């Protein structure tokens, strides 16, 4: 059913509360990341004639008199801070109203509240402290304790806190905050994030006790596939500053120093990869803490306030089934591959009894399929204190799983077990739906993979002994990510780490934060995250500030690879990941793709040079823009000279190289472009409409086919269900996107390759094409200030829908094909415009904000008929006829493999359809050649 798009209000609505930079906090924003935060707001609805001309911001500081700032501008996204910079701890209240071109004002928005963090190192009286004798690498998790006497009525209290390792704080026995795995993972040596909490309700007059338990986490636990441990240091440490204001206006501070003490908790061991072991016979919070602490000499200048949300529990899923495996094990299926942990309620167990929970993404032979975890144990263990009912769950680990194996509990009741879903608490901003159930499930899988892998950093996988911020994965997925989620704060934080970890020569580490420390790393598509991700963020959010912050990093990367390419502008030789996990690559050699790595590398040099030129132009650095635009031009010319034939063939003749050449304008002219487009479409046809691309080509191939007019071929590729394809995993029961096209083989066995994750978002990057081209909702200007609505209905889908919460508000597109008509509904947010293209080829229509309806003749009113004198290519493009050919081939024993049959047709595409007989069963060579030819001749008579 096509969603209904609402009608506009009779008068402009008041603006929404302002948003501070990219923070998405509900309510008061604590520790804004800068003293001059840019501000954004939306006007939810307005009459069609409404147009903004100016805005007025009212800023109130610490409850004083408001100051008003009128700006003659229609901008409403990331406008400059109008007042004096916010001071540390200072509270500001901001509201906005907008004047239209007729001189009328909207109502004021509700006031938005924010507070300055601790902007200067001098604001910190706390120092890092670490237990002197407790809390070693193999010892129980320590708890640090500080006390504060508050003489009077409490009016305000704030806790500023971070740590080396993970921390969980309790104030007077009550938990502080609702975030998990704090302070998260950043490039600790360069940037350590702290958070601020409003703890006014937790502090009391008189004695107060602050307890903070510490866990290993990324700082000291296992990290990376090289079994690295304690990569950032071998001592857990805490930095905490509790500031309490009483009714008399005085501030009382508890800061970590040498007076704090330490004890041990009931957590015997914790590790992100291996899990947590807890002994409930021990106190979680010891009555007495007697171990002294050491004050550490740590640089407080690396402390940064958060730019995005923390990790939180985002959902809790019940068990779907509890069953017994062939070996007699108790298995729980949660019905969804997810990231988090198992929450288990037990009762009636003897003191000292052990309960164990093991995790895995899939089953193999009815048992947990743990081989893809590699060395990660992914196991939580509990020693219970006795028969009383208790709920078991870890706090200092996380797992990627759908299935859990529980031992130590007899007759497990499904009501006693649930999955706690964790992830960076990103606001959902994008949705897609169509008339194709498998396609909808695939899109859901993309969303779930993003949710699972967007945990502190954009990781590659959440389950095995890796979980690293691979640059190549997010580079290809960034457009999809920024449609589905408000990921701006999350990704700008990661980009700041990228710039901090970048080598002096401009090399970009393969993973950010860098725990591999590869010597002078430079790999196409991976290092290009330095240029691509900032540009995508600018395009999707309108934030030129991210370009300003990242331009030095962008330039350094391009200068590095331009140096590797040399004067001829051809980046050749050296290590490359290439078109990683091309389905033709052997399981043990994921880089052995069809696409030539030199072609891929040189293409990325041209593309990244162009992005740097574009970014410099946006920032008004025109000399810089000209320099990199010239580099991009010279590289394109070198690419065409070295790798492209006069007919448009590209060296290595792989789907990926054609997609790159077509989408990045690497072909010298229209004849070569036409030839490359034909060749790409023919390669897809003769693959049996199976995907043949890896990480590099997958995000581009559907767009490349679309741009050369091969929309039907793109749809055949998209909706293919055989292996390899996007929908194959869905037919195998996948609930997330797989790392390999065949992470699970058709017989239900796990792929023998070492790298076989069942939760990897990279190959889901095609979802961006679903949003932009299938549904037809795309940005035409930075921040979606202008939209392109250009749906491509295709011959199979009868409806599609996309909705996105743009910086200006909600945009939506819904189309349907029915009874020979194509209908289209469009919703444009206030402050934006749209150009609408209908599939009948009529002239585009410009529309403003509000809801709009369109209709035209259905471009696919009936099944397309085969031409009168069909070619082999025509037959491949006609599903019913091709199916008939395959049925005859299978009946006569010529072949039962449709992929093989399509491949045999490659050199006969322009021949008459009857020549399929020679292509599949050559006369004099195939036993059934004569019989097959007779049947084929009859088919096309």
Coordinates of C-alpha atoms in Angstrom, one line a residue, residues 23-26 28 175 177-182 195-197 308-315 339-341 420-427 451 454-456:
X23 CA 24.5 16.5 18.5
X24 CA 21.2 14.6 18.7
X25 CA 20.6 14.5 22.4
X26 CA 17.1 14.5 23.7
X28 CA 19.7 19.4 27.5
X175 CA 23.9 4.1 38.0
X177 CA 23.8 7.5 32.7
X178 CA 22.5 4.9 30.4
X179 CA 25.4 4.5 28.0
X180 CA 27.4 1.4 27.6
X181 CA 31.1 0.6 26.9
X182 CA 32.0 4.2 27.9
X195 CA 31.2 12.8 28.7
X196 CA 29.2 15.0 31.1
X197 CA 26.2 13.8 33.1
X308 CA 27.7 12.2 18.5
X309 CA 25.7 9.9 20.7
X310 CA 27.2 7.1 22.9
X311 CA 26.6 3.4 22.7
X312 CA 23.3 2.4 24.3
X313 CA 20.9 -0.4 24.6
X314 CA 18.7 0.3 21.5
X315 CA 16.4 -2.7 21.6
X339 CA 25.2 -7.1 18.4
X340 CA 25.0 -7.0 22.1
X341 CA 24.7 -9.7 24.8
X420 CA 20.1 -7.0 24.5
X421 CA 20.9 -5.0 21.3
X422 CA 23.8 -2.5 21.6
X423 CA 25.1 0.1 19.2
X424 CA 25.9 3.8 18.9
X425 CA 22.5 5.3 19.4
X426 CA 22.1 6.9 16.0
X427 CA 18.8 8.5 15.1
X451 CA 23.3 -1.0 13.5
X454 CA 28.2 1.2 14.0
X455 CA 29.4 0.6 17.5
X456 CA 31.8 3.4 18.5

